[in-house]
Short mmCIF file of C-alpha atoms in Angstrom, two decimals:
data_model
loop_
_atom_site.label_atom_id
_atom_site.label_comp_id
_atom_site.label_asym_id
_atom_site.label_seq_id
_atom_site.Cartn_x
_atom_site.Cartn_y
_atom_site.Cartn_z
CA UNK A 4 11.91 -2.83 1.46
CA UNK A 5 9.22 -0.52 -0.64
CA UNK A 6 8.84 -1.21 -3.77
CA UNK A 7 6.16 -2.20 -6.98
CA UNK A 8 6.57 -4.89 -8.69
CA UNK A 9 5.56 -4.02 -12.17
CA UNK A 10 4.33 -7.67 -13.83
CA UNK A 11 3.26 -6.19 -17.53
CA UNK A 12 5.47 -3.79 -19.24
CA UNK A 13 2.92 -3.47 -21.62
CA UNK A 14 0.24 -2.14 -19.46
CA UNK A 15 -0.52 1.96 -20.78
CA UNK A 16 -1.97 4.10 -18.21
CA UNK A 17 -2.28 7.81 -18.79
CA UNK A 18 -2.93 9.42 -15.10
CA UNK A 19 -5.47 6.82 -13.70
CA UNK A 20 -7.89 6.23 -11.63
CA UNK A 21 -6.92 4.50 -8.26
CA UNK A 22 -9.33 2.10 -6.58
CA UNK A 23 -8.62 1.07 -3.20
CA UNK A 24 -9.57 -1.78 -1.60
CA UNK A 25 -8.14 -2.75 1.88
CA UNK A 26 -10.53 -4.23 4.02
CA UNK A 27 -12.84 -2.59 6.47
CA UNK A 28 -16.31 -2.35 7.98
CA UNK A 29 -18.86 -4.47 6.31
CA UNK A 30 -15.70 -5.37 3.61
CA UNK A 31 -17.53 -2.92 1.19
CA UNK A 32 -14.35 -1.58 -0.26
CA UNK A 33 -13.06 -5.39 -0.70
CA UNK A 34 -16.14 -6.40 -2.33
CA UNK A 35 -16.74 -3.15 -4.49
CA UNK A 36 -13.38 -3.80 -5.95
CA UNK A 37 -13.14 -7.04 -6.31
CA UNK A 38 -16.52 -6.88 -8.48
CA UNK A 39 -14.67 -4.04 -10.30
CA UNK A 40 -11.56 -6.18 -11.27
CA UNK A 41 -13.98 -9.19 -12.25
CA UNK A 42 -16.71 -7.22 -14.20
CA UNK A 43 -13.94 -5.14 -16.08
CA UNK A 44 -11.61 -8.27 -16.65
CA UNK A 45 -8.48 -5.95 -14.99
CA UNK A 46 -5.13 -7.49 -15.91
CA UNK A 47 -3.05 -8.51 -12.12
CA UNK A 48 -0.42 -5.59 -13.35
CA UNK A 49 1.68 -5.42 -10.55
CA UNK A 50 2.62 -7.13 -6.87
CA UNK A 51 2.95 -4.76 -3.87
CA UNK A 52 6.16 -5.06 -1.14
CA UNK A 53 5.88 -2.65 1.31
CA UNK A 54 7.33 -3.09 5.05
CA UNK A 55 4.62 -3.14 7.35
CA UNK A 56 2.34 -5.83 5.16
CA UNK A 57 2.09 -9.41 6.34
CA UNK A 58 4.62 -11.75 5.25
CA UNK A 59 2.73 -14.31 3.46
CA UNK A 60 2.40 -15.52 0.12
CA UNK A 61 -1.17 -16.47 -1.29
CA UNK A 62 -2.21 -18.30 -3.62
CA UNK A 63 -5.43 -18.62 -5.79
CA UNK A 64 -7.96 -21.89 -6.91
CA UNK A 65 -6.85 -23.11 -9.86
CA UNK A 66 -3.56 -21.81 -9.90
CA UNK A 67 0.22 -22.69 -9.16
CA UNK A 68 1.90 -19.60 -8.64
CA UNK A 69 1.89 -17.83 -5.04
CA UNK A 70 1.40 -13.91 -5.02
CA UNK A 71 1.57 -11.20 -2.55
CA UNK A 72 -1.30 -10.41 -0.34
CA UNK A 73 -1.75 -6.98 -1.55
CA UNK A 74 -1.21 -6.45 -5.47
CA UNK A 75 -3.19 -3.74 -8.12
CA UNK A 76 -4.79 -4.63 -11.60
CA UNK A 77 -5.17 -2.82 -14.57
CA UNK A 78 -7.78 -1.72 -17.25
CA UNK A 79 -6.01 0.50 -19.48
CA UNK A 80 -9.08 1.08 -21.21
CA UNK A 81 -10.53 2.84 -18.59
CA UNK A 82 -7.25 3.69 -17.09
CA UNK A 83 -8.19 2.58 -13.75
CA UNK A 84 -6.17 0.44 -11.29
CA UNK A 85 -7.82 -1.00 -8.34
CA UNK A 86 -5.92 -2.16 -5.20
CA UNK A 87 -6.80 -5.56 -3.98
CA UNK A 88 -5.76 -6.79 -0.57
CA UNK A 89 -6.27 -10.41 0.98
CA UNK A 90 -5.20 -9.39 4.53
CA UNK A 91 -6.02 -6.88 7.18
CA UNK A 92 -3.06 -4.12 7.79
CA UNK A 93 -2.08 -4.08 11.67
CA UNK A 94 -2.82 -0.51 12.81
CA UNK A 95 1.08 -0.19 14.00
CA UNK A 96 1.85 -0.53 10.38
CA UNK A 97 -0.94 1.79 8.72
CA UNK A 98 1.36 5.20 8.31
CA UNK A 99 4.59 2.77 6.74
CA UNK A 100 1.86 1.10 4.12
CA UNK A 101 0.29 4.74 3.25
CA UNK A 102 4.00 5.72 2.94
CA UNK A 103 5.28 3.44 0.63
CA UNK A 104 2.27 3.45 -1.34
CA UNK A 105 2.67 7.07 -1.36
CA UNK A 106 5.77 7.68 -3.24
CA UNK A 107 4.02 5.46 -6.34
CA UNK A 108 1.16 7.04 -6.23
CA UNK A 109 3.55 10.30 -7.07
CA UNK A 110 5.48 8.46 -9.96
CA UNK A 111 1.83 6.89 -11.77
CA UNK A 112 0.53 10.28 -11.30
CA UNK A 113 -2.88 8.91 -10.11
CA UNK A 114 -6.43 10.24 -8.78
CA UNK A 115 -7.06 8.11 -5.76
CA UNK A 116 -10.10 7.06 -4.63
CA UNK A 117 -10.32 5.45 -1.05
CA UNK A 118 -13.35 3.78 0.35
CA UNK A 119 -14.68 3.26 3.88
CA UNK A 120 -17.21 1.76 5.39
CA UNK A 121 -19.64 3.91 8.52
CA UNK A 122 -21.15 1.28 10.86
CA UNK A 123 -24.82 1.17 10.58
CA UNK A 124 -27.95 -0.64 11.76
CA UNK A 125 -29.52 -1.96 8.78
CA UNK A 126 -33.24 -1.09 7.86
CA UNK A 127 -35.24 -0.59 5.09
CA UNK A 128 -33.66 2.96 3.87
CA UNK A 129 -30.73 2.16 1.30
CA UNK A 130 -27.23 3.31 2.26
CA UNK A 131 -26.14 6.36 2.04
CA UNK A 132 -22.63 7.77 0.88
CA UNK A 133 -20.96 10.59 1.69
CA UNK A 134 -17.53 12.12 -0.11
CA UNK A 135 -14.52 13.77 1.50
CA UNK A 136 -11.70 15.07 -0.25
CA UNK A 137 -7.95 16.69 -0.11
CA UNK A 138 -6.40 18.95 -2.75
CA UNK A 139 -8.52 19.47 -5.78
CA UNK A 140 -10.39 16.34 -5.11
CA UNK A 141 -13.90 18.20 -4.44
CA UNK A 142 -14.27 19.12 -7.92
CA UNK A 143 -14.62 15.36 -8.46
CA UNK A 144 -17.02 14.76 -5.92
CA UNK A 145 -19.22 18.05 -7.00
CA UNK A 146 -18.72 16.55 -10.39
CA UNK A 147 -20.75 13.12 -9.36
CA UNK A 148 -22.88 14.65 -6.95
CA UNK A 149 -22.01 12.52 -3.95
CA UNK A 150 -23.20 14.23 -1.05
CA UNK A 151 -21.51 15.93 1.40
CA UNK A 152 -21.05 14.28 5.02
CA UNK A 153 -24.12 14.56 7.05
CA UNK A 154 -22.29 14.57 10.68
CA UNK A 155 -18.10 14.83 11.57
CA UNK A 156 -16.33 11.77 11.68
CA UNK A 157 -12.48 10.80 10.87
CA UNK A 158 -11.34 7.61 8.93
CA UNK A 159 -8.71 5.00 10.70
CA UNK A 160 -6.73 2.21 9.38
CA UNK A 161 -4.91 2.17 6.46
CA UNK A 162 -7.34 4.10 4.77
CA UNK A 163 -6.97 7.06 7.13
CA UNK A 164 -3.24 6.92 7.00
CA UNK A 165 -3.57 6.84 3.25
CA UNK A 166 -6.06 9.98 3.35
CA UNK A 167 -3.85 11.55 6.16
CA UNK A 168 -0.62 11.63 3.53
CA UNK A 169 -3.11 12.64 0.77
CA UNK A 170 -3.46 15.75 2.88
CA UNK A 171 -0.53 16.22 3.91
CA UNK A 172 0.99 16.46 0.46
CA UNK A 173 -2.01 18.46 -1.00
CA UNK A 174 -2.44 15.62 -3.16
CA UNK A 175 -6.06 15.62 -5.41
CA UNK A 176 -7.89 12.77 -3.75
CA UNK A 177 -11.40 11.70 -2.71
CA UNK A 178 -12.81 9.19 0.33
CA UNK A 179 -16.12 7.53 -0.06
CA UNK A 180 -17.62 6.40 2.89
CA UNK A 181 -20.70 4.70 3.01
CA UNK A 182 -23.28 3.39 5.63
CA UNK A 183 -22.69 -0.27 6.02
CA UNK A 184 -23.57 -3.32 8.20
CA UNK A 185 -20.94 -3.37 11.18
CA UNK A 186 -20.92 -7.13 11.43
CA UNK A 187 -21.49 -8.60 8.10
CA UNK A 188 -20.14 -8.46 4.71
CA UNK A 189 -22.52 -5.53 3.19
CA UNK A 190 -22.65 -5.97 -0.90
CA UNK A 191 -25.44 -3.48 -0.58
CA UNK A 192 -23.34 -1.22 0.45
CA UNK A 193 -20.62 -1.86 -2.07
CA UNK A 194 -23.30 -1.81 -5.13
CA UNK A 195 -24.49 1.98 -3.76
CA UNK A 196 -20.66 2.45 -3.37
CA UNK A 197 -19.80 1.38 -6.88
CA UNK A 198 -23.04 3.14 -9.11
CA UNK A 199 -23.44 6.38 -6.88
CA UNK A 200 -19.34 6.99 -6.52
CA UNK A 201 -17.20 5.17 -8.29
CA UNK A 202 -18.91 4.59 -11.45
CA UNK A 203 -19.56 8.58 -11.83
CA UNK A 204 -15.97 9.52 -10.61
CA UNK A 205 -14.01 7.11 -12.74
CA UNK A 206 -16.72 8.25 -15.63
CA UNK A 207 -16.82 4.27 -15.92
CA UNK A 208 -20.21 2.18 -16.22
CA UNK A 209 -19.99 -1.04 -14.07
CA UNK A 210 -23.50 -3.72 -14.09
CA UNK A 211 -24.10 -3.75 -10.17
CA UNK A 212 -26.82 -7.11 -10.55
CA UNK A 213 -24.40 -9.46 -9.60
CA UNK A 214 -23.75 -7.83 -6.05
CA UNK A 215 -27.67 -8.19 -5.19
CA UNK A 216 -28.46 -10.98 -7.06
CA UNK A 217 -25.53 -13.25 -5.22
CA UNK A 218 -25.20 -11.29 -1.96
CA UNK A 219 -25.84 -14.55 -0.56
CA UNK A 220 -22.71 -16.28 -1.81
CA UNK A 221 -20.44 -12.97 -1.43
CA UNK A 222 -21.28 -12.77 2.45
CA UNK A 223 -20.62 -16.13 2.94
CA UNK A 224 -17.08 -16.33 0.42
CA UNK A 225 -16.40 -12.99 2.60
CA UNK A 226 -16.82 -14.32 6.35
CA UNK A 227 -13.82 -15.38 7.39
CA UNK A 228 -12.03 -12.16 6.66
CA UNK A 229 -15.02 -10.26 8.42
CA UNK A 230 -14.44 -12.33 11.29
CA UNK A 231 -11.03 -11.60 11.50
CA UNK A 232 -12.05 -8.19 10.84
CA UNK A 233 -14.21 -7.98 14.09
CA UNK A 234 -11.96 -9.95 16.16
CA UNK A 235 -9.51 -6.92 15.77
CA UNK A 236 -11.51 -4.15 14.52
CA UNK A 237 -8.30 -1.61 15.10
CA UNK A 238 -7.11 -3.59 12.09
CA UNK A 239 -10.44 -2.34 9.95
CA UNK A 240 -10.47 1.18 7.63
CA UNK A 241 -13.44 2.31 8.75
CA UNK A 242 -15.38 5.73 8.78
CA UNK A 243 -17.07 6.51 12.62
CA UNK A 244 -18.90 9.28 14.07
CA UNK A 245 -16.70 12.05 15.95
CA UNK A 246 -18.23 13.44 18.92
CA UNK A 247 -16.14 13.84 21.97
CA UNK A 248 -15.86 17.93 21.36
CA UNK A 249 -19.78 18.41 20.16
#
């Protein structure tokens, strides 16, 4: 079964902008969009069901009714959705996700945006983020001036197989991926994510304090999944280096 569940009828969105969220490296694009849906107030729009995700149900503090693991939120205002996941995606299942998350992003007519995370030693230099893009989706990046990538490199996980269909189908899309810590939850990286791509894509405005200011609390709320993360990183998105033919 492949479907979205559509929770708000009343939810307007003229051809958005798509955040994505599944985790990966240093859980940047976790964190960056979780801090979008909080900061922006995004309304929990719709649930996802797609073969391939884990069969559980969670369920949040402070509240009674269970959920799926991977569901989107809304902010018509902005008309942006973000996609916010709970649970790793086994890499077996990564091309039957991107699938069935394919054929809505065809029907919502949407400008995806997927993020990714490039292992990285940290030192005092801040992040840096590159953009990639299919279809049209370098006019977006030129547009923000992310910078192009500074050595090759191919993205795995969902992400990829996301990206991979993206190009496939000539669909108008842009990956970030930016430097992050390859063992720890990196809000750094997520705050350089969210005001140096995101914010200038989505032509959105986003305060980025919080992400410093409590980056304390957000790597410890954020452990566990990075531990599960590392403990099977084929399960991570994640940007790396590719040089086996240079």
């Amino acid at each position: 079964m492949a479907r979205i569940s559509v929770l708000d009828d009343d939810v307007s969105l003229d051809e958005p902008t798509l955040i994505e969220g599944f985790p990966g490296v240093g859980l940047v694009g976790k964190i960056a969009t979780d801090h979008l849906i909080d900061v922006h107030e995004m309304t929990h729009y719709a649930n996802v069901h797609c073969d391939g995700l884990p069969p559980v149900a969670v369920y949040r503090e402070s509240e009674t009714a269970a959920t799926t693991p991977v569901r989107l939120y809304a902010d018509p205002e902005n008309d942006l959705v973000a996609l916010r996941s709970d649970v790793p995606v086994n890499p077996t299942a990564a091309t039957e996700v991107a699938a069935c998350l394919d054929s809505w992003f065809d029907e919502a007519e949407l400008f995806p945006m997927f993020l990714s995370g490039l292992g990285r030693e940290k030192d005092e230099a801040p992040p840096s983020l590159y953009g990639i893009a299919t279809g049209n989706g370098a006019d977006a990046l030129g547009r923000a001036e992310v910078s192009e990538p500074s050595e090759s490199g191919l993205v795995s996980g969902p992400t990829g197989a996301m990206l991979a269909a993206a190009l496939e189908n000539d669909r108008d899309a842009v990956g970030l991926v930016v430097e992050s810590d390859p063992k720890f939850p990196d809000p750094e990286a997520a705050r350089v994510l969210i005001a140096d791509g995101i914010d200038p894509i989505a032509g959105i405005e986003t305060p980025t304090d919080g992400l410093v200011e409590q980056a304390t609390e957000i790597r410890n709320a954020k452990q566990q999944l990075a531990e599960q993360m590392r403990q099977a990183t084929e399960e991570s998105s994640q940007a790396e280096p590719l040089k086996m033919f240079q």
